Tab-separated table of C-alpha atoms and ligand atoms in Angstrom:
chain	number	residue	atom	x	y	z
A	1	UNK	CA	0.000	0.000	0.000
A	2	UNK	CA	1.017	3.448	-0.970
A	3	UNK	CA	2.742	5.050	2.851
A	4	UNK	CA	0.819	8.445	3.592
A	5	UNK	CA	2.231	11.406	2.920
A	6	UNK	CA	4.003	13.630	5.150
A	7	UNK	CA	5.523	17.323	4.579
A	8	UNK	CA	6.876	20.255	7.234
A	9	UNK	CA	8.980	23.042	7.071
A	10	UNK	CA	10.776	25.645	8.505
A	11	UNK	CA	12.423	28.808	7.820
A	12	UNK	CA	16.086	29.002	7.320
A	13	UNK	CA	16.720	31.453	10.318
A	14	UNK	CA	20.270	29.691	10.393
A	15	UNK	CA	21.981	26.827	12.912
A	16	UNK	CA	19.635	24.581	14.751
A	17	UNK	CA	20.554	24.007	18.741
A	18	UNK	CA	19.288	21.118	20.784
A	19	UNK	CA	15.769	22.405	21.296
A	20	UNK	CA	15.106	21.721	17.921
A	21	UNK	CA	16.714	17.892	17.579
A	22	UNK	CA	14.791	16.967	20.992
A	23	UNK	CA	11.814	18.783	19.433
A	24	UNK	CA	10.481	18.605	15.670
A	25	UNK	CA	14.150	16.841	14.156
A	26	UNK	CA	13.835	13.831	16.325
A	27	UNK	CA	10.239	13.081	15.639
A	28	UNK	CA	10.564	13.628	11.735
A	29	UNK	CA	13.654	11.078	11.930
A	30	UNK	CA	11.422	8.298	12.998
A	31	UNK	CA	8.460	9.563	10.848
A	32	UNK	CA	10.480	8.602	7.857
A	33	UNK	CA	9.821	5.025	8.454
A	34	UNK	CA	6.122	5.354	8.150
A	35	UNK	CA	5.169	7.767	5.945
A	36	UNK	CA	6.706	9.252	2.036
A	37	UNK	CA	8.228	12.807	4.321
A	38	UNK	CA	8.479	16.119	2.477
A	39	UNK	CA	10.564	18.736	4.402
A	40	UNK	CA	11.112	21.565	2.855
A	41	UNK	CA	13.274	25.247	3.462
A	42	UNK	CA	10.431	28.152	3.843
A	43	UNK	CA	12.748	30.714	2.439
A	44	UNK	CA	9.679	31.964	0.917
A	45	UNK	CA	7.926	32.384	4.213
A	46	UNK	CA	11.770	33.306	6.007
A	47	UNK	CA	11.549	36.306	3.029
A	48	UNK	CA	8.179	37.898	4.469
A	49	UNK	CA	9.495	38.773	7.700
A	50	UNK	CA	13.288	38.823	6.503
A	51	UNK	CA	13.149	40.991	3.150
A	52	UNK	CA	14.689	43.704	4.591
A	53	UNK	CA	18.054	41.936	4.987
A	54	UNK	CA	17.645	38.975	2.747
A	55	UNK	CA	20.950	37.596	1.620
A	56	UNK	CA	21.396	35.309	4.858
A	57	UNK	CA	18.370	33.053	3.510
A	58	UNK	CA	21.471	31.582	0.826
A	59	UNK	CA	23.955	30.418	4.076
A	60	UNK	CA	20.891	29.984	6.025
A	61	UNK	CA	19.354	27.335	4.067
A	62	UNK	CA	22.772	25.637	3.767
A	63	UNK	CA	22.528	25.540	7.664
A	64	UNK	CA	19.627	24.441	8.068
A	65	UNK	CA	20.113	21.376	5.311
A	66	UNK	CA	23.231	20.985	7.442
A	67	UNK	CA	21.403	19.872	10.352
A	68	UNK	CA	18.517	17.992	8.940
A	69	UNK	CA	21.271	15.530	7.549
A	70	UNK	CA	23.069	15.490	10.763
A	71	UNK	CA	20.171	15.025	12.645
A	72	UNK	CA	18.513	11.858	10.114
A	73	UNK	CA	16.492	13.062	7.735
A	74	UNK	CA	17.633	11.008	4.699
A	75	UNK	CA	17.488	12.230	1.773
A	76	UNK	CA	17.421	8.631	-0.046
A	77	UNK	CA	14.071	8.200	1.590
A	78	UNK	CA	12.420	11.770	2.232
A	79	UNK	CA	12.118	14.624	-0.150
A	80	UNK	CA	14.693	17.543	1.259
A	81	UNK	CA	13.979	20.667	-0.951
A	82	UNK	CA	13.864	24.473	-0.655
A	83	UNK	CA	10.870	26.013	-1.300
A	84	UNK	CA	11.814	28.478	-4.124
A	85	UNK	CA	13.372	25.872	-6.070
A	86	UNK	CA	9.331	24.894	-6.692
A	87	UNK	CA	7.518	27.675	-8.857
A	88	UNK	CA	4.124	25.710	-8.255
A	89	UNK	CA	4.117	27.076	-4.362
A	90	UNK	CA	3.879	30.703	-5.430
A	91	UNK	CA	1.221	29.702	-7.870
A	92	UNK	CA	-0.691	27.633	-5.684
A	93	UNK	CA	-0.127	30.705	-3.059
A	94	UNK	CA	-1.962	32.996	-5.814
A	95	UNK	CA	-4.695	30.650	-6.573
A	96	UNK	CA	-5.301	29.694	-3.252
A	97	UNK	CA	-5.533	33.448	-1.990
A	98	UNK	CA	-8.601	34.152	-4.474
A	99	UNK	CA	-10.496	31.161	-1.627
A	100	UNK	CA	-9.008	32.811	0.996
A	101	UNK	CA	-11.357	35.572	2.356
A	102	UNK	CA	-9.481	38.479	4.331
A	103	UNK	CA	-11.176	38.486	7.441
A	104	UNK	CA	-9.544	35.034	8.279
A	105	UNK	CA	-6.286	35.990	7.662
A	106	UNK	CA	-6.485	39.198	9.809
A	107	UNK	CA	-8.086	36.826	12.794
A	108	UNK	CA	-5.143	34.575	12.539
A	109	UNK	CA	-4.517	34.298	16.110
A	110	UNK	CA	-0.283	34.418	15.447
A	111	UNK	CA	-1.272	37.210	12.667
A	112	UNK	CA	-2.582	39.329	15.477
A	113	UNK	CA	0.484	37.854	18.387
A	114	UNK	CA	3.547	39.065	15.928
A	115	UNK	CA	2.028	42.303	14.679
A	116	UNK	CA	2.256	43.363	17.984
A	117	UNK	CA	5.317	41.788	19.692
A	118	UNK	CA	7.714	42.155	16.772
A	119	UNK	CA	8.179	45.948	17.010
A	120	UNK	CA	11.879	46.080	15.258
A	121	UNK	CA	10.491	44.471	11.822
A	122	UNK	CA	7.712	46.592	9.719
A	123	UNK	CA	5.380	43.422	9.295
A	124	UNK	CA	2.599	45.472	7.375
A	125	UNK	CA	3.071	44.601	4.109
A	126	UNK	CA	0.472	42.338	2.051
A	127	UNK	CA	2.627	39.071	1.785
A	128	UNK	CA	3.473	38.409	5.548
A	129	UNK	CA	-0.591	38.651	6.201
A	130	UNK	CA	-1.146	35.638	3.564
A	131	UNK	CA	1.554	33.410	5.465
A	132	UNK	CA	-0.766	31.338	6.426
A	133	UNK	CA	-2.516	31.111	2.606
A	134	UNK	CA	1.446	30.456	1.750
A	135	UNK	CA	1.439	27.317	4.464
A	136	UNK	CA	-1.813	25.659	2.655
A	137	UNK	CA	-0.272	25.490	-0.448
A	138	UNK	CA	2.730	24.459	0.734
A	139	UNK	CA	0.624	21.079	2.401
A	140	UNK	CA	-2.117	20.953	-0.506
A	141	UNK	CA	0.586	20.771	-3.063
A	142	UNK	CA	2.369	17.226	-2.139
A	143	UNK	CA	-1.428	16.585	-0.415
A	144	UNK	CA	0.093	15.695	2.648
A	145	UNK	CA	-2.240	13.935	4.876
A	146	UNK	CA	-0.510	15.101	7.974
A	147	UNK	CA	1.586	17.933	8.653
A	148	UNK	CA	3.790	17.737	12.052
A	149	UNK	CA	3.984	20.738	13.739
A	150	UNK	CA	4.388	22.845	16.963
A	151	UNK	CA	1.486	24.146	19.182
A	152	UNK	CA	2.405	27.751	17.725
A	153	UNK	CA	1.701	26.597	14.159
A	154	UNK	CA	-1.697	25.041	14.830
A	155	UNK	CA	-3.709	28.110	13.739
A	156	UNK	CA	-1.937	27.714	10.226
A	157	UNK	CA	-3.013	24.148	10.282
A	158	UNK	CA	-6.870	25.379	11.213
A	159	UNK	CA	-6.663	27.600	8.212
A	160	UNK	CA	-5.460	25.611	5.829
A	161	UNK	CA	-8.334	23.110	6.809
A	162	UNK	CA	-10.439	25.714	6.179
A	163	UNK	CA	-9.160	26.650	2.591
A	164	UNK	CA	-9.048	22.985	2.039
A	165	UNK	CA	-12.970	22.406	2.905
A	166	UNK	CA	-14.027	26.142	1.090
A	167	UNK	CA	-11.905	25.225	-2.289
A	168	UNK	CA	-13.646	21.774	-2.343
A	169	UNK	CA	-16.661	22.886	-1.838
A	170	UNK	CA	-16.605	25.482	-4.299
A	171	UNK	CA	-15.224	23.596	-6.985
A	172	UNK	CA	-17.882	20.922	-6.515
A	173	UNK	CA	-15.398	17.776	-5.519
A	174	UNK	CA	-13.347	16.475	-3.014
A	175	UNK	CA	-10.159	16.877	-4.649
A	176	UNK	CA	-7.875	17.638	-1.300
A	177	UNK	CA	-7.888	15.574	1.209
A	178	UNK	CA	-7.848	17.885	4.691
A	179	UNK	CA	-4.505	17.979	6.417
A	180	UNK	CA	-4.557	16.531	9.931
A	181	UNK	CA	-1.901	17.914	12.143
A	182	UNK	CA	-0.073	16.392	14.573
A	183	UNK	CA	1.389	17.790	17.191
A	184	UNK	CA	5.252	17.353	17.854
A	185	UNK	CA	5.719	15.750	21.516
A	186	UNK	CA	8.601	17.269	22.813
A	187	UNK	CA	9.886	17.768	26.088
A	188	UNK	CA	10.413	20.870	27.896
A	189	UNK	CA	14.150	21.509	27.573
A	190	UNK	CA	15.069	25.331	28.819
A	191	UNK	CA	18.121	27.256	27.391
A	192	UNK	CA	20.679	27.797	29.484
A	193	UNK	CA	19.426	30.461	31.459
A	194	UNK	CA	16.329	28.848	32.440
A	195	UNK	CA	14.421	30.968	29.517
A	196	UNK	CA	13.096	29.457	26.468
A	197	UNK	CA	15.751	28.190	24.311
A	198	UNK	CA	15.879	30.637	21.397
A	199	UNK	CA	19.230	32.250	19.015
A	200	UNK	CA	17.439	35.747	19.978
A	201	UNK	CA	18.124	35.218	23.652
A	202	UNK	CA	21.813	33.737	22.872
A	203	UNK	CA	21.068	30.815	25.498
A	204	UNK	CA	20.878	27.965	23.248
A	205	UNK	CA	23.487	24.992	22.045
A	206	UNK	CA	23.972	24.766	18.407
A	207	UNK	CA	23.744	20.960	16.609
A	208	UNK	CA	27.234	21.838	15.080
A	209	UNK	CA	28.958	23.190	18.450
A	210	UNK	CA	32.216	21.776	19.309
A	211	UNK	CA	32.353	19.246	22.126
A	212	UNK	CA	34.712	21.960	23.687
A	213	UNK	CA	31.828	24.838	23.015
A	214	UNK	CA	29.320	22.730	24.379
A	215	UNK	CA	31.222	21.878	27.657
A	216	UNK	CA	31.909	25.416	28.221
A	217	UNK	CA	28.335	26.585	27.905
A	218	UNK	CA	26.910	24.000	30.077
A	219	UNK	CA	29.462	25.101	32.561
A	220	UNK	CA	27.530	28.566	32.658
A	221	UNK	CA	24.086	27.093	33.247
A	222	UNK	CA	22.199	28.317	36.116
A	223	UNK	CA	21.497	25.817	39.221
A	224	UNK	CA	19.389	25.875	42.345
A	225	UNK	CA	20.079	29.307	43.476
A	226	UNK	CA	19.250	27.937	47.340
A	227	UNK	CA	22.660	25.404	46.850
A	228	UNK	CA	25.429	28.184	47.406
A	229	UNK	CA	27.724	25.358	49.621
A	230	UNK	CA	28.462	22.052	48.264
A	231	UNK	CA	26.990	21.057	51.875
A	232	UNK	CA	23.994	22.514	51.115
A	233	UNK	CA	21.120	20.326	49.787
A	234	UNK	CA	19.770	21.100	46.179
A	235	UNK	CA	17.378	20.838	44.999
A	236	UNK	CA	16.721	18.888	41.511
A	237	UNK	CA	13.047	19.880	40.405
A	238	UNK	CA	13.953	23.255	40.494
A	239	UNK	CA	17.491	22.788	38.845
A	240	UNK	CA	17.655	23.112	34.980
A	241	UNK	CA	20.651	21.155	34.956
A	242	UNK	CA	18.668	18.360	36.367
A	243	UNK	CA	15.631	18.939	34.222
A	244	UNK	CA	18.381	18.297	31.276
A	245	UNK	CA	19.046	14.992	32.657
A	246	UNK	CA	15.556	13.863	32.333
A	247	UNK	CA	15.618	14.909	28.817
A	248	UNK	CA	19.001	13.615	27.789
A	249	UNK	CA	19.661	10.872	30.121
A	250	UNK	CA	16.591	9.609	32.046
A	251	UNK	CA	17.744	6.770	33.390
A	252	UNK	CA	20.383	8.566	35.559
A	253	UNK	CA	17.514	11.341	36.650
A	254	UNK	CA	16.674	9.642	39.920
A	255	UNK	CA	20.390	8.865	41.067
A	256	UNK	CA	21.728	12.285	40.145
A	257	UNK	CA	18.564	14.158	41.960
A	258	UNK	CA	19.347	11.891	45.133
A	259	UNK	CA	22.929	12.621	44.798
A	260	UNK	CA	21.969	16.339	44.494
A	261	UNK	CA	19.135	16.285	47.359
A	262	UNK	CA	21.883	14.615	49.714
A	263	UNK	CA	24.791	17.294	48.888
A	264	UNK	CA	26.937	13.532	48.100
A	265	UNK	CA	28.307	16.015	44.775
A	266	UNK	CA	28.479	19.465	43.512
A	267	UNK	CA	27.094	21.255	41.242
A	268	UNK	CA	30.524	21.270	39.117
A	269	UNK	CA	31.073	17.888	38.966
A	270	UNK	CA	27.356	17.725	37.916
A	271	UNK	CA	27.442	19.923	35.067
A	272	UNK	CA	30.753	17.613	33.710
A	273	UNK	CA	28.770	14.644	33.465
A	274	UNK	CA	25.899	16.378	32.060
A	275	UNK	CA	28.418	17.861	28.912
A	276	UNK	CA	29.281	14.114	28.331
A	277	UNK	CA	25.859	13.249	28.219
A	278	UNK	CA	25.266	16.047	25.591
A	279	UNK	CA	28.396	15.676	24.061
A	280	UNK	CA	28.001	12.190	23.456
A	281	UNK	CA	24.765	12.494	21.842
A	282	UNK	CA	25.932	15.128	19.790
A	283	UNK	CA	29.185	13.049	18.172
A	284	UNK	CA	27.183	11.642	15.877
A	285	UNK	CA	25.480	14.177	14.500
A	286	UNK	CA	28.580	16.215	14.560
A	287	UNK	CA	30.582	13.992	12.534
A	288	UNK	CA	28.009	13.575	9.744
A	289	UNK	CA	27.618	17.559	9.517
A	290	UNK	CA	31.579	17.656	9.230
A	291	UNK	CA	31.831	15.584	6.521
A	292	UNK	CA	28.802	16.925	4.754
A	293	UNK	CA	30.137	20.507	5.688
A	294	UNK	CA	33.701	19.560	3.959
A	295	UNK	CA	32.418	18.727	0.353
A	296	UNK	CA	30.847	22.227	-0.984
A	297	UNK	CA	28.588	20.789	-2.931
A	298	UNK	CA	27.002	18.323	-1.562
A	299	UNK	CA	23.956	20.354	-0.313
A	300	UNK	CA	23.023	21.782	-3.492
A	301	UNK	CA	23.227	18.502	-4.735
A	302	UNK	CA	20.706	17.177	-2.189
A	303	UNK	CA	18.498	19.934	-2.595
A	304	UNK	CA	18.879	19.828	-6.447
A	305	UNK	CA	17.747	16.189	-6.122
A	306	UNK	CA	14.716	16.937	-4.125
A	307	UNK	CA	13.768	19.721	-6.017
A	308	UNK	CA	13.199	17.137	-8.966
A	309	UNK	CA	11.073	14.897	-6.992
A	310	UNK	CA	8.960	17.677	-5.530
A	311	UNK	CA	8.508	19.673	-8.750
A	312	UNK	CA	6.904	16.330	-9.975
A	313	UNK	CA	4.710	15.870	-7.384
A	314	UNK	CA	3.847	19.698	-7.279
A	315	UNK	CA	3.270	19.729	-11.120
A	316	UNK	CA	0.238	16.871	-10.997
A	317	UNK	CA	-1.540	18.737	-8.464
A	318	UNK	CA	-1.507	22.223	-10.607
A	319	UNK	CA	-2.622	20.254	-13.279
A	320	UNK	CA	-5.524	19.416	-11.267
A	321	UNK	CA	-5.827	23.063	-10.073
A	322	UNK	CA	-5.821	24.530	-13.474
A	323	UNK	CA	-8.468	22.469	-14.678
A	324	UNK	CA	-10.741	22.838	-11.961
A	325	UNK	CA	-10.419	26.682	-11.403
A	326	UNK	CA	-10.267	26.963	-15.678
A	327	UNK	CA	-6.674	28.267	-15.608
A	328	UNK	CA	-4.565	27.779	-18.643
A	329	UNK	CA	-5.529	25.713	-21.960
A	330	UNK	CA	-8.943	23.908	-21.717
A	331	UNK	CA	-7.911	20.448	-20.783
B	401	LIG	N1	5.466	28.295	9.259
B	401	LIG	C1	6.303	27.198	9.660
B	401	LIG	C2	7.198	27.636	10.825
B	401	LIG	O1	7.523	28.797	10.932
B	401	LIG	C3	7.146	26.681	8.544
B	401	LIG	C4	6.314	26.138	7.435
B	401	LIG	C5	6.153	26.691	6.202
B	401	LIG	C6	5.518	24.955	7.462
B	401	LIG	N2	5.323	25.925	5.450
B	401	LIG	C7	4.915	24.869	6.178
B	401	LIG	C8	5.247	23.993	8.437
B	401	LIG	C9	4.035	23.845	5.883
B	401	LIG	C10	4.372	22.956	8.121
B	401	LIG	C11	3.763	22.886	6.851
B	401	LIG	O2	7.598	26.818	11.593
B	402	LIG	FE1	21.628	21.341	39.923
B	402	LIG	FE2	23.281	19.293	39.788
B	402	LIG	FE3	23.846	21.388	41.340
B	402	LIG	FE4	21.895	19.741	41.994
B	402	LIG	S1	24.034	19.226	41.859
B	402	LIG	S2	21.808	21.959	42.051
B	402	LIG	S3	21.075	19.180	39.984
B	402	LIG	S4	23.693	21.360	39.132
């Protein structure tokens, strides 16, 4: 039987840190076994917000490729492509946008959130409201049955639902099947200063930092402010360094707590293990991005590839689209 399909994105903002492997890279890895994966570079959707200073999308998107490979997406098995490399997504975008009545864009709950949090971007301009109309093509193109995402991207998914049911209705047939997302479990891992791990805040670890980098940051983390004396007790549930454990190395959380609880270490010796931990779960990943990294060409090759394979896939669905919506030569 033919495996469902599968596609997600993200923008190329640049390097990907460990929030993201224990988050959305981790759980497309092992969706590759199940379902035919599309994951594709939004450097269309990284241009709405970014167009002032656009250049970085070019090393961005190399970064970001970077990591997927690292992390496990395989590119013999999943289709790894950048979204410009696919003319049929701004089409799609344009068609799409003629079903897609104002009112819900401007409701878009994240529409609403950025316009007024991001104060040191000028977000008014007519593309970034339509990011959303941008998203449904992106799914209804490959007709991905499910679309993996993060809690903050659910609205998108609700919309594109929406433009799904409204274009099949109004068309007369069933021709899109309605994306079901799926929410990506992940765990709550903090950065290392207890705030959300983000590149804006500068408290994250980066996929490609050196076991030497990594060590050093973890040495800055922030403990259990209460545990000034190594004789003091600590304690673990309000630790970060502990919460990492439970991420990265579970089956040592309840010894190192106790060990912590009981003052029988410090909060040095603590944080050395812990870089092992990380570091050792990073070598792999590391040494696949190095050897990628060395050959210059070997990203544009991938995406090259999987711009081939998702061009072919985009192209039967706009045939479908132009004959329904009477675009282009009668059929
Ligand atoms: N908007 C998504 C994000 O910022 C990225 C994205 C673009 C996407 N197109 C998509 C995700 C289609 C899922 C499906 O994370
Ligand atoms: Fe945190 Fe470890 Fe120190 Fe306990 S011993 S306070 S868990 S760093």
């Amino acid at each position: 039987m033919e495996k469902k399909r599968i596609l997600s994105g993200m923008r190329p903002t640049g390097r990907l840190h460990l929030g993201n492997l224990v988050g959305a890279l981790s759980n497309w890895r092992a969706l590759q076994d199940d379902y035919q994966c599309f994951f594709m570079v939004a450097d269309y959707h990284a241009l709405m917000s970014e167009y002032e200073k656009p250049v970085g999308l070019f090393d961005n998107t190399r970064e970001v490729v970077l990591d997927w490979i690292a992390c496990g997406l395989d590119p013999e098995r999943s289709v790894i492509f950048r979204q410009s490399d696919v003319p049929a997504h701004a089409e799609l975008h344009l068609v799409l946008s003629c079903y897609t009545p104002l009112g819900w864009l401007e409701r878009c709950p994240t529409y609403k959130e950025q316009m007024q949090q991001i104060t040191e971007r000028d977000l008014t301009n007519y593309a970034f409201l339509g990011y959303p109309c941008l998203q449904a093509a992106d799914i209804i193109l490959y007709q991905a049955h499910v679309v993996p995402v993060g809690e903050d991207q659910l609205p998108h998914l609700e919309l594109a639902r929406e433009i799904v049911r409204r274009f099949n209705n109004l068309v007369g047939r069933q021709v899109f099947p309605e994306p079901q997302g799926k929410l990506t479990q992940s765990p709550r891992l903090l950065g290392l200063d207890r705030r959300k791990m983000s590149k804006s805040y500068g408290n994250q670890i980066d996929i490609a930092d050196d076991e030497e980098t990594v060590s050093k940051k973890i040495m800055t983390m922030i403990t259990d402010p209460l545990r000034v004396r190594l004789k003091d007790p600590g304690h673990p549930d309000d630790c970060n360094v502990c919460q990492w454990y439970k991420v990265f190395s579970p089956a040592e959380y309840d010894a190192i707590a106790d060990q912590c609880r009981n003052s029988k270490w410090g909060c040095t010796d603590c944080k050395k293990r812990l870089a092992a931990v990380v570091n050792e779960l990073l070598a792999e990943p590391r040494a696949k991005r190095k050897v990628l990294a060395a050959d210059p060409d070997a990203v544009e090759k991938i995406l090259t590839r999987g711009a081939e394979q998702a061009r072919a896939r985009a192209a039967e669905t706009m045939r479908e689209v132009f004959s329904l919506t009477g675009l282009g030569k009668k059929p």
